[in-house]
């Protein structure tokens, strides 16, 4: 059994002893702590009741976890709007739609079926800051609980926000509904038996797209590993070729990550989901004479976004890894677009959260304007490959020694210390990013270069240096 408590929320496998799995006791304690943090974060005038939105993906434990979370919120005197089956971005937007004080998303994202999690939102529908998350964690571990009396329990009601979310996507200025309809696209969608099977076909239908769904029944019985990586999308790749479709679309169980398959069955590659959408929005911004051409991604994402941004005369910014860090940087620089290399598209004109629906609508708009196949579109972008490795250590104290030493060893390169150590080899247009795990005594190592072989060799080079440091 596994339970991971961090400033970004609580996640774990269902069952087991308290504190060693995601149990009812852990869920209640964390929900209570969230309520207390909400009260300190946002004092309510006139003693009005707080309101929190709760949405969930389709995983098997979802209803059980939802009952515990909703019941605890009510026991804390908080009104609850139950979204039922709802994507993560739908729940985020529901917080704004409802003018709520916060939200809790029940999803373990791309983790397998035995996992679940609580993801915590503020009154803007964005994830809590690191400081707020740390406060929730401290309160949950204190064991100091005091619930409301019977006359002060929160009310509970249900509302479906799916269509309002779709309406908001279609209303975005750069989503060209008429151009997409005129293109007559055929798209295959793999929703891995979760909530994407509800919202994605509905969105595509509104865009005039012929949609062929596979694994779209929200049973929670994931048909394959739910992380939208090429090795998990064999069925989708085969369906795209068989159906002679223009595009394959894969989403994870909570629909905040997005991966595409080209018409020939080859992966578009998750890293390029954000790159392609950013390229389109930068085109639009330049055409309209807009001056705000800032983009953001995290330090472990492809350099291609920087290249595309600078080609448009824009400025690229890198953030620490983690969605809240990306959105914080986006707010700071008033970014046009941002996200993560895992297929996460964040478009502030919609809302500041990863949203696969926004990503699909903008991607299809780009494709309709460019009038080319998906594989041809992919070929227009700078081509890089990322290798992912890690160093397993028996002593976590060695992590800091390695990172500190690498800063000195590579001091003549462009070294970024925002999050771990990122070494940019500018002359070669390559980089290596090393950062420690928050949950294990390991260093994660991402390296990018023009080819897979070169990226792997670059990672191996730095790993060898790191191993020499600790000999």
Short mmCIF file of C-alpha atoms in Angstrom, two decimals:
data_model
loop_
_atom_site.label_atom_id
_atom_site.label_comp_id
_atom_site.label_asym_id
_atom_site.label_seq_id
_atom_site.Cartn_x
_atom_site.Cartn_y
_atom_site.Cartn_z
CA UNK A 1 0.00 0.00 0.00
CA UNK A 2 1.17 3.54 -0.74
CA UNK A 3 0.19 6.95 0.64
CA UNK A 4 1.93 10.12 -0.49
CA UNK A 5 1.23 13.34 1.37
CA UNK A 6 2.64 16.49 -0.13
CA UNK A 7 1.96 20.19 -0.55
CA UNK A 8 0.13 19.39 -3.80
CA UNK A 9 -2.40 17.08 -2.17
CA UNK A 10 -2.78 13.52 -0.94
CA UNK A 11 -2.73 10.45 -3.17
CA UNK A 12 -2.37 6.76 -2.63
CA UNK A 13 -3.64 3.28 -3.22
CA UNK A 14 -7.04 2.46 -1.77
CA UNK A 15 -7.14 0.51 1.49
CA UNK A 16 -4.61 -0.69 4.00
CA UNK A 17 -3.66 0.67 7.43
CA UNK A 18 -4.25 4.33 8.25
CA UNK A 19 -1.31 6.39 7.02
CA UNK A 20 -0.11 3.60 4.76
CA UNK A 21 -2.81 3.74 2.11
CA UNK A 22 -5.58 6.11 1.08
CA UNK A 23 -8.09 5.19 3.81
CA UNK A 24 -11.31 6.87 4.98
CA UNK A 25 -9.48 8.26 8.02
CA UNK A 26 -6.83 9.90 5.83
CA UNK A 27 -9.46 11.30 3.46
CA UNK A 28 -11.52 12.82 6.29
CA UNK A 29 -8.46 14.33 7.98
CA UNK A 30 -7.18 15.91 4.79
CA UNK A 31 -10.62 17.28 3.82
CA UNK A 32 -11.06 18.78 7.29
CA UNK A 33 -7.62 20.37 7.07
CA UNK A 34 -8.53 21.87 3.67
CA UNK A 35 -11.62 23.48 5.22
CA UNK A 36 -9.55 25.00 8.01
CA UNK A 37 -7.02 26.33 5.54
CA UNK A 38 -9.83 27.81 3.45
CA UNK A 39 -11.15 29.69 6.47
CA UNK A 40 -7.73 31.13 7.25
CA UNK A 41 -6.99 31.86 3.59
CA UNK A 42 -10.27 33.59 2.88
CA UNK A 43 -12.19 34.92 5.91
CA UNK A 44 -15.89 34.94 5.10
CA UNK A 45 -17.70 38.25 5.73
CA UNK A 46 -20.93 38.30 7.74
CA UNK A 47 -20.50 34.68 8.75
CA UNK A 48 -21.74 33.42 5.36
CA UNK A 49 -21.23 29.75 4.61
CA UNK A 50 -18.37 28.60 2.44
CA UNK A 51 -19.08 26.78 -0.79
CA UNK A 52 -16.84 24.09 -2.35
CA UNK A 53 -17.18 22.30 -5.69
CA UNK A 54 -16.35 18.56 -5.84
CA UNK A 55 -15.80 16.65 -9.08
CA UNK A 56 -14.37 13.20 -9.83
CA UNK A 57 -13.11 10.96 -12.58
CA UNK A 58 -14.62 7.51 -13.21
CA UNK A 59 -12.19 5.34 -11.26
CA UNK A 60 -13.70 2.53 -9.19
CA UNK A 61 -13.08 4.14 -5.79
CA UNK A 62 -14.51 7.49 -6.88
CA UNK A 63 -17.98 7.21 -5.35
CA UNK A 64 -16.60 6.01 -2.01
CA UNK A 65 -14.07 8.83 -1.85
CA UNK A 66 -16.67 11.36 -2.99
CA UNK A 67 -19.06 10.33 -0.20
CA UNK A 68 -16.34 10.80 2.41
CA UNK A 69 -15.19 14.16 1.07
CA UNK A 70 -18.70 15.56 0.61
CA UNK A 71 -19.81 14.31 4.03
CA UNK A 72 -16.77 15.83 5.70
CA UNK A 73 -17.27 19.17 3.99
CA UNK A 74 -20.89 19.25 5.14
CA UNK A 75 -19.80 18.25 8.66
CA UNK A 76 -17.50 21.27 8.60
CA UNK A 77 -20.44 23.55 7.82
CA UNK A 78 -19.49 23.95 4.14
CA UNK A 79 -22.01 23.90 1.28
CA UNK A 80 -21.10 21.41 -1.45
CA UNK A 81 -21.79 21.44 -5.19
CA UNK A 82 -21.35 17.88 -6.48
CA UNK A 83 -20.28 17.80 -10.13
CA UNK A 84 -20.32 13.99 -10.28
CA UNK A 85 -18.34 12.72 -13.27
CA UNK A 86 -16.34 15.77 -14.33
CA UNK A 87 -12.94 16.36 -15.85
CA UNK A 88 -10.33 18.20 -13.83
CA UNK A 89 -10.62 21.35 -15.99
CA UNK A 90 -14.43 21.18 -15.76
CA UNK A 91 -14.22 21.16 -11.97
CA UNK A 92 -11.73 24.03 -12.04
CA UNK A 93 -14.06 26.10 -14.18
CA UNK A 94 -17.05 25.14 -12.02
CA UNK A 95 -15.40 26.91 -9.09
CA UNK A 96 -15.51 30.11 -11.13
CA UNK A 97 -19.00 29.43 -12.54
CA UNK A 98 -20.34 28.95 -9.01
CA UNK A 99 -18.32 31.78 -7.43
CA UNK A 100 -17.23 29.11 -4.96
CA UNK A 101 -14.55 29.41 -2.29
CA UNK A 102 -12.65 26.36 -3.47
CA UNK A 103 -12.80 22.97 -5.08
CA UNK A 104 -11.63 19.40 -4.58
CA UNK A 105 -10.92 17.14 -7.54
CA UNK A 106 -11.00 13.40 -6.87
CA UNK A 107 -8.59 11.85 -9.34
CA UNK A 108 -5.23 10.14 -9.40
CA UNK A 109 -4.69 11.50 -12.91
CA UNK A 110 -2.64 9.00 -14.96
CA UNK A 111 -2.06 6.57 -12.06
CA UNK A 112 -3.54 3.03 -12.32
CA UNK A 113 -7.02 2.02 -11.13
CA UNK A 114 -6.04 1.22 -7.51
CA UNK A 115 -5.00 4.84 -6.93
CA UNK A 116 -7.03 7.90 -6.04
CA UNK A 117 -6.23 11.39 -4.82
CA UNK A 118 -7.54 14.72 -3.58
CA UNK A 119 -6.39 17.76 -5.57
CA UNK A 120 -7.12 21.07 -3.90
CA UNK A 121 -8.24 24.32 -5.54
CA UNK A 122 -8.52 27.93 -4.39
CA UNK A 123 -11.39 30.30 -5.17
CA UNK A 124 -9.96 30.96 -8.67
CA UNK A 125 -10.15 27.28 -9.57
CA UNK A 126 -6.35 27.02 -9.45
CA UNK A 127 -4.18 24.74 -7.35
CA UNK A 128 -3.15 25.91 -3.89
CA UNK A 129 0.24 27.55 -3.52
CA UNK A 130 3.13 25.66 -1.93
CA UNK A 131 2.62 27.59 1.31
CA UNK A 132 -1.10 26.84 1.42
CA UNK A 133 -0.49 23.18 0.62
CA UNK A 134 2.05 22.96 3.44
CA UNK A 135 -0.51 24.46 5.82
CA UNK A 136 -3.11 21.86 4.82
CA UNK A 137 -0.58 19.10 5.40
CA UNK A 138 0.33 20.45 8.84
CA UNK A 139 -3.31 20.73 9.89
CA UNK A 140 -4.13 17.21 8.67
CA UNK A 141 -1.29 15.73 10.72
CA UNK A 142 -2.21 17.67 13.88
CA UNK A 143 -5.27 15.50 14.66
CA UNK A 144 -7.05 18.57 16.06
CA UNK A 145 -10.58 18.27 14.65
CA UNK A 146 -13.79 20.06 15.68
CA UNK A 147 -16.92 19.59 13.53
CA UNK A 148 -20.15 21.59 13.21
CA UNK A 149 -23.33 20.86 15.15
CA UNK A 150 -26.50 19.58 13.51
CA UNK A 151 -27.94 23.04 12.87
CA UNK A 152 -24.81 24.21 11.05
CA UNK A 153 -24.24 21.37 8.57
CA UNK A 154 -23.55 22.38 4.99
CA UNK A 155 -26.10 21.84 2.22
CA UNK A 156 -25.35 19.45 -0.67
CA UNK A 157 -26.66 19.66 -4.22
CA UNK A 158 -25.72 18.33 -7.65
CA UNK A 159 -25.01 20.17 -10.90
CA UNK A 160 -23.50 19.15 -14.24
CA UNK A 161 -21.06 21.70 -15.68
CA UNK A 162 -19.98 19.74 -18.77
CA UNK A 163 -21.95 21.75 -21.32
CA UNK A 164 -20.97 25.08 -19.73
CA UNK A 165 -17.35 24.04 -20.03
CA UNK A 166 -17.81 23.12 -23.70
CA UNK A 167 -19.64 26.40 -24.36
CA UNK A 168 -16.73 28.33 -22.88
CA UNK A 169 -14.22 26.48 -25.09
CA UNK A 170 -16.21 27.15 -28.26
CA UNK A 171 -16.55 30.83 -27.31
CA UNK A 172 -12.78 31.37 -27.24
CA UNK A 173 -11.70 33.92 -29.85
CA UNK A 174 -9.06 31.69 -31.44
CA UNK A 175 -11.22 28.57 -31.61
CA UNK A 176 -12.39 28.77 -35.22
CA UNK A 177 -15.51 26.62 -35.12
CA UNK A 178 -16.52 27.35 -38.72
CA UNK A 179 -13.08 26.50 -40.10
CA UNK A 180 -13.01 23.20 -38.19
CA UNK A 181 -16.51 22.32 -39.40
CA UNK A 182 -15.55 23.11 -42.99
CA UNK A 183 -12.47 20.88 -42.77
CA UNK A 184 -14.59 17.76 -42.22
CA UNK A 185 -12.19 16.08 -39.82
CA UNK A 186 -12.52 12.47 -38.67
CA UNK A 187 -11.05 11.87 -35.20
CA UNK A 188 -10.63 8.74 -33.07
CA UNK A 189 -10.78 9.32 -29.30
CA UNK A 190 -9.40 7.00 -26.61
CA UNK A 191 -10.77 8.11 -23.24
CA UNK A 192 -9.39 5.15 -21.22
CA UNK A 193 -12.87 4.39 -19.77
CA UNK A 194 -13.11 7.60 -17.76
CA UNK A 195 -14.74 11.02 -17.95
CA UNK A 196 -13.07 11.97 -21.22
CA UNK A 197 -15.55 9.60 -22.85
CA UNK A 198 -18.33 11.93 -21.75
CA UNK A 199 -16.99 15.35 -22.60
CA UNK A 200 -14.59 14.87 -25.53
CA UNK A 201 -17.06 13.32 -28.03
CA UNK A 202 -19.59 16.00 -27.07
CA UNK A 203 -17.07 18.75 -27.79
CA UNK A 204 -16.06 17.24 -31.11
CA UNK A 205 -19.69 16.88 -32.16
CA UNK A 206 -20.22 20.59 -31.46
CA UNK A 207 -17.15 21.29 -33.64
CA UNK A 208 -18.66 19.34 -36.52
CA UNK A 209 -16.06 16.58 -36.26
CA UNK A 210 -16.83 12.93 -36.98
CA UNK A 211 -15.85 11.20 -33.74
CA UNK A 212 -15.09 7.51 -33.37
CA UNK A 213 -14.77 6.57 -29.71
CA UNK A 214 -12.83 3.70 -28.19
CA UNK A 215 -12.78 3.03 -24.44
CA UNK A 216 -15.28 5.84 -23.96
CA UNK A 217 -17.61 4.14 -21.47
CA UNK A 218 -16.81 5.70 -18.04
CA UNK A 219 -16.61 2.38 -16.18
CA UNK A 220 -13.32 3.04 -14.38
CA UNK A 221 -12.03 -0.28 -15.70
CA UNK A 222 -9.10 1.22 -17.58
CA UNK A 223 -8.56 -0.64 -20.85
CA UNK A 224 -4.80 -0.03 -20.67
CA UNK A 225 -2.23 1.82 -18.62
CA UNK A 226 -3.92 5.23 -18.36
CA UNK A 227 -0.82 7.36 -18.96
CA UNK A 228 -1.12 8.62 -22.58
CA UNK A 229 2.30 7.44 -23.75
CA UNK A 230 2.88 5.84 -27.19
CA UNK A 231 3.45 2.35 -25.76
CA UNK A 232 0.01 2.49 -24.10
CA UNK A 233 -1.83 3.68 -27.22
CA UNK A 234 -1.46 0.72 -29.58
CA UNK A 235 -5.23 0.30 -29.94
CA UNK A 236 -5.68 3.99 -30.75
CA UNK A 237 -2.84 3.98 -33.28
CA UNK A 238 -4.31 0.97 -35.05
CA UNK A 239 -7.81 2.51 -35.05
CA UNK A 240 -6.59 5.77 -36.61
CA UNK A 241 -5.03 3.89 -39.54
CA UNK A 242 -7.95 1.46 -39.90
CA UNK A 243 -10.57 4.24 -39.92
CA UNK A 244 -8.48 6.48 -42.18
CA UNK A 245 -8.88 9.20 -39.57
CA UNK A 246 -7.18 12.57 -39.64
CA UNK A 247 -6.19 12.45 -35.98
CA UNK A 248 -6.11 10.30 -32.88
CA UNK A 249 -6.77 11.88 -29.48
CA UNK A 250 -5.79 10.33 -26.17
CA UNK A 251 -6.58 11.79 -22.75
CA UNK A 252 -5.77 10.59 -19.26
CA UNK A 253 -8.56 9.69 -16.77
CA UNK A 254 -9.15 13.29 -15.63
CA UNK A 255 -8.66 14.89 -19.07
CA UNK A 256 -6.00 17.45 -18.27
CA UNK A 257 -3.31 15.73 -20.38
CA UNK A 258 -3.55 15.39 -24.13
CA UNK A 259 -1.63 13.30 -26.66
CA UNK A 260 -2.15 13.10 -30.42
CA UNK A 261 -1.64 10.35 -32.99
CA UNK A 262 -0.86 11.30 -36.60
CA UNK A 263 -2.97 10.05 -39.50
CA UNK A 264 -0.30 7.44 -40.26
CA UNK A 265 -0.51 5.96 -36.75
CA UNK A 266 2.73 7.55 -35.55
CA UNK A 267 2.80 9.51 -32.27
CA UNK A 268 2.72 13.30 -32.59
CA UNK A 269 4.60 13.13 -29.24
CA UNK A 270 3.20 14.60 -26.03
CA UNK A 271 5.94 17.22 -25.81
CA UNK A 272 4.66 18.75 -29.04
CA UNK A 273 1.03 19.12 -27.97
CA UNK A 274 1.86 22.44 -26.26
CA UNK A 275 4.33 23.45 -28.99
CA UNK A 276 1.70 23.10 -31.75
CA UNK A 277 -0.98 25.03 -29.84
CA UNK A 278 1.50 27.75 -28.92
CA UNK A 279 2.58 28.03 -32.56
CA UNK A 280 -1.03 28.63 -33.60
CA UNK A 281 -1.71 31.21 -30.89
CA UNK A 282 1.54 33.03 -31.62
CA UNK A 283 0.56 33.13 -35.31
CA UNK A 284 -2.78 34.66 -34.33
CA UNK A 285 -1.17 37.17 -31.97
CA UNK A 286 1.33 38.35 -34.59
CA UNK A 287 -1.43 38.61 -37.21
CA UNK A 288 -3.53 40.72 -34.83
CA UNK A 289 -0.61 42.97 -33.89
CA UNK A 290 -0.56 41.91 -30.25
CA UNK A 291 2.57 42.61 -28.24
CA UNK A 292 2.13 39.97 -25.53
CA UNK A 293 4.07 37.01 -26.93
CA UNK A 294 5.27 35.34 -23.73
CA UNK A 295 5.16 31.56 -23.31
CA UNK A 296 5.95 29.35 -20.31
CA UNK A 297 6.74 25.71 -19.71
CA UNK A 298 8.58 23.86 -16.97
CA UNK A 299 12.31 23.21 -17.00
CA UNK A 300 11.89 19.56 -18.04
CA UNK A 301 9.87 20.39 -21.18
CA UNK A 302 11.19 20.51 -24.73
CA UNK A 303 13.28 23.39 -26.05
CA UNK A 304 11.02 23.43 -29.12
CA UNK A 305 8.60 25.80 -27.36
CA UNK A 306 11.42 28.30 -26.83
CA UNK A 307 12.46 27.98 -30.49
CA UNK A 308 8.92 28.49 -31.79
CA UNK A 309 8.32 31.42 -29.43
CA UNK A 310 11.51 33.22 -30.40
CA UNK A 311 10.81 32.61 -34.10
CA UNK A 312 7.64 34.68 -33.61
CA UNK A 313 9.56 37.43 -31.82
CA UNK A 314 8.28 36.35 -28.41
CA UNK A 315 9.96 35.60 -25.09
CA UNK A 316 10.05 32.16 -23.50
CA UNK A 317 10.16 31.63 -19.71
CA UNK A 318 10.90 28.44 -17.76
CA UNK A 319 9.35 27.55 -14.41
CA UNK A 320 9.98 24.91 -11.77
CA UNK A 321 8.28 21.57 -12.39
CA UNK A 322 4.65 21.39 -11.22
CA UNK A 323 1.48 22.92 -12.61
CA UNK A 324 1.17 25.51 -9.83
CA UNK A 325 4.71 26.70 -10.61
CA UNK A 326 3.88 27.02 -14.30
CA UNK A 327 0.72 29.03 -13.63
CA UNK A 328 2.52 31.25 -11.11
CA UNK A 329 5.14 32.14 -13.74
CA UNK A 330 2.40 32.65 -16.33
CA UNK A 331 0.70 35.19 -14.06
CA UNK A 332 4.02 36.94 -13.45
CA UNK A 333 4.83 37.41 -17.15
CA UNK A 334 1.23 37.71 -18.41
CA UNK A 335 1.81 34.72 -20.69
CA UNK A 336 -0.18 34.12 -23.85
CA UNK A 337 0.09 30.35 -23.43
CA UNK A 338 1.89 27.88 -21.19
CA UNK A 339 1.87 24.32 -19.97
CA UNK A 340 3.93 21.21 -19.56
CA UNK A 341 5.61 18.72 -21.85
CA UNK A 342 3.31 15.94 -20.63
CA UNK A 343 0.56 17.19 -22.92
CA UNK A 344 -0.72 19.86 -20.55
CA UNK A 345 -2.03 22.99 -22.29
CA UNK A 346 -2.79 26.05 -20.13
CA UNK A 347 -4.53 28.91 -21.95
CA UNK A 348 -5.26 31.88 -19.65
CA UNK A 349 -7.94 33.24 -22.01
CA UNK A 350 -9.94 30.21 -20.85
CA UNK A 351 -8.58 29.48 -17.36
CA UNK A 352 -5.23 28.81 -15.71
CA UNK A 353 -5.32 25.02 -15.61
CA UNK A 354 -4.34 22.20 -17.96
CA UNK A 355 -7.28 21.54 -20.26
CA UNK A 356 -7.40 18.87 -22.97
CA UNK A 357 -10.64 20.30 -24.41
CA UNK A 358 -9.03 23.68 -24.98
CA UNK A 359 -6.00 21.91 -26.44
CA UNK A 360 -8.06 19.88 -28.93
CA UNK A 361 -10.14 22.86 -30.07
CA UNK A 362 -7.07 25.03 -30.67
CA UNK A 363 -5.13 22.19 -32.34
CA UNK A 364 -7.97 21.49 -34.78
CA UNK A 365 -8.28 25.21 -35.50
CA UNK A 366 -4.57 25.27 -36.33
CA UNK A 367 -4.90 22.19 -38.52
CA UNK A 368 -7.88 23.68 -40.36
CA UNK A 369 -5.98 26.89 -41.08
CA UNK A 370 -2.75 25.17 -42.12
CA UNK A 371 -4.61 22.71 -44.37
CA UNK A 372 -2.05 19.95 -43.91
CA UNK A 373 -1.92 16.50 -42.37
CA UNK A 374 -0.94 16.04 -38.73
CA UNK A 375 2.33 14.35 -39.69
CA UNK A 376 3.17 17.23 -42.04
CA UNK A 377 2.39 19.73 -39.28
CA UNK A 378 4.69 17.87 -36.89
CA UNK A 379 7.53 18.06 -39.42
CA UNK A 380 7.37 21.88 -39.38
CA UNK A 381 8.54 22.05 -35.76
CA UNK A 382 12.11 21.86 -34.39
CA UNK A 383 12.78 18.19 -33.73
CA UNK A 384 14.20 17.14 -30.36
CA UNK A 385 14.18 13.91 -28.35
CA UNK A 386 14.09 13.57 -24.55
CA UNK A 387 15.68 10.74 -22.57
CA UNK A 388 14.45 10.10 -19.03
CA UNK A 389 16.66 8.46 -16.41
CA UNK A 390 17.23 8.45 -12.66
CA UNK A 391 19.94 7.81 -10.11
CA UNK A 392 18.86 5.60 -7.21
CA UNK A 393 20.66 6.46 -3.94
CA UNK A 394 20.72 4.66 -0.60
CA UNK A 395 21.52 7.88 1.27
CA UNK A 396 19.37 10.92 0.50
CA UNK A 397 22.15 13.20 1.84
CA UNK A 398 24.14 12.35 -1.29
CA UNK A 399 21.55 14.12 -3.45
CA UNK A 400 22.58 17.59 -2.30
CA UNK A 401 26.26 16.69 -2.64
CA UNK A 402 25.74 15.66 -6.26
CA UNK A 403 23.68 18.72 -7.19
CA UNK A 404 26.10 21.14 -5.51
CA UNK A 405 29.10 19.54 -7.20
CA UNK A 406 27.48 19.58 -10.63
CA UNK A 407 26.88 23.32 -10.34
CA UNK A 408 30.62 23.83 -9.95
CA UNK A 409 31.67 21.29 -12.57
CA UNK A 410 29.45 22.84 -15.26
CA UNK A 411 29.78 26.48 -14.16
CA UNK A 412 31.00 27.53 -17.62
CA UNK A 413 27.69 26.42 -19.16
CA UNK A 414 24.32 28.14 -18.76
CA UNK A 415 23.17 26.63 -15.43
CA UNK A 416 19.63 27.23 -14.17
CA UNK A 417 19.04 26.59 -10.44
CA UNK A 418 15.30 27.32 -10.37
CA UNK A 419 14.47 23.69 -9.66
CA UNK A 420 17.41 21.38 -9.05
CA UNK A 421 20.17 21.87 -11.63
CA UNK A 422 19.53 22.38 -15.34
CA UNK A 423 22.62 22.55 -17.52
CA UNK A 424 22.00 24.23 -20.86
CA UNK A 425 24.59 23.48 -23.53
CA UNK A 426 23.56 26.42 -25.68
CA UNK A 427 26.06 25.91 -28.50
CA UNK A 428 24.76 22.36 -29.02
CA UNK A 429 21.10 23.21 -28.32
CA UNK A 430 21.05 20.46 -25.68
CA UNK A 431 20.24 20.34 -21.98
CA UNK A 432 20.21 18.07 -18.92
CA UNK A 433 17.89 18.66 -15.95
CA UNK A 434 18.53 16.98 -12.59
CA UNK A 435 16.06 17.34 -9.74
CA UNK A 436 15.44 15.39 -6.57
CA UNK A 437 12.24 13.47 -5.97
CA UNK A 438 10.00 14.65 -3.14
CA UNK A 439 9.05 11.07 -2.23
CA UNK A 440 12.08 8.84 -2.96
CA UNK A 441 15.88 9.06 -2.53
CA UNK A 442 16.43 9.47 -6.26
CA UNK A 443 17.54 12.14 -8.70
CA UNK A 444 15.41 12.38 -11.84
CA UNK A 445 17.43 13.15 -14.95
CA UNK A 446 15.93 14.46 -18.18
CA UNK A 447 18.16 15.15 -21.19
CA UNK A 448 17.21 16.59 -24.59
CA UNK A 449 19.09 16.58 -27.87
CA UNK A 450 18.44 16.25 -31.61
CA UNK A 451 18.29 12.43 -31.51
CA UNK A 452 17.37 9.77 -28.99
CA UNK A 453 20.90 8.39 -29.15
CA UNK A 454 22.46 11.77 -28.41
CA UNK A 455 19.99 12.50 -25.56
CA UNK A 456 20.74 9.12 -23.97
CA UNK A 457 24.49 9.67 -24.36
CA UNK A 458 24.22 13.11 -22.78
CA UNK A 459 22.30 11.70 -19.81
CA UNK A 460 24.85 8.89 -19.44
CA UNK A 461 27.66 11.44 -19.46
CA UNK A 462 26.15 13.40 -16.57
CA UNK A 463 25.24 10.22 -14.65
CA UNK A 464 28.88 9.11 -14.91
CA UNK A 465 30.02 12.46 -13.52
CA UNK A 466 27.52 12.14 -10.66
CA UNK A 467 28.70 8.65 -9.81
CA UNK A 468 32.31 9.86 -9.70
CA UNK A 469 31.26 12.52 -7.20
CA UNK A 470 30.01 9.97 -4.66
CA UNK A 471 32.80 7.40 -5.06
#
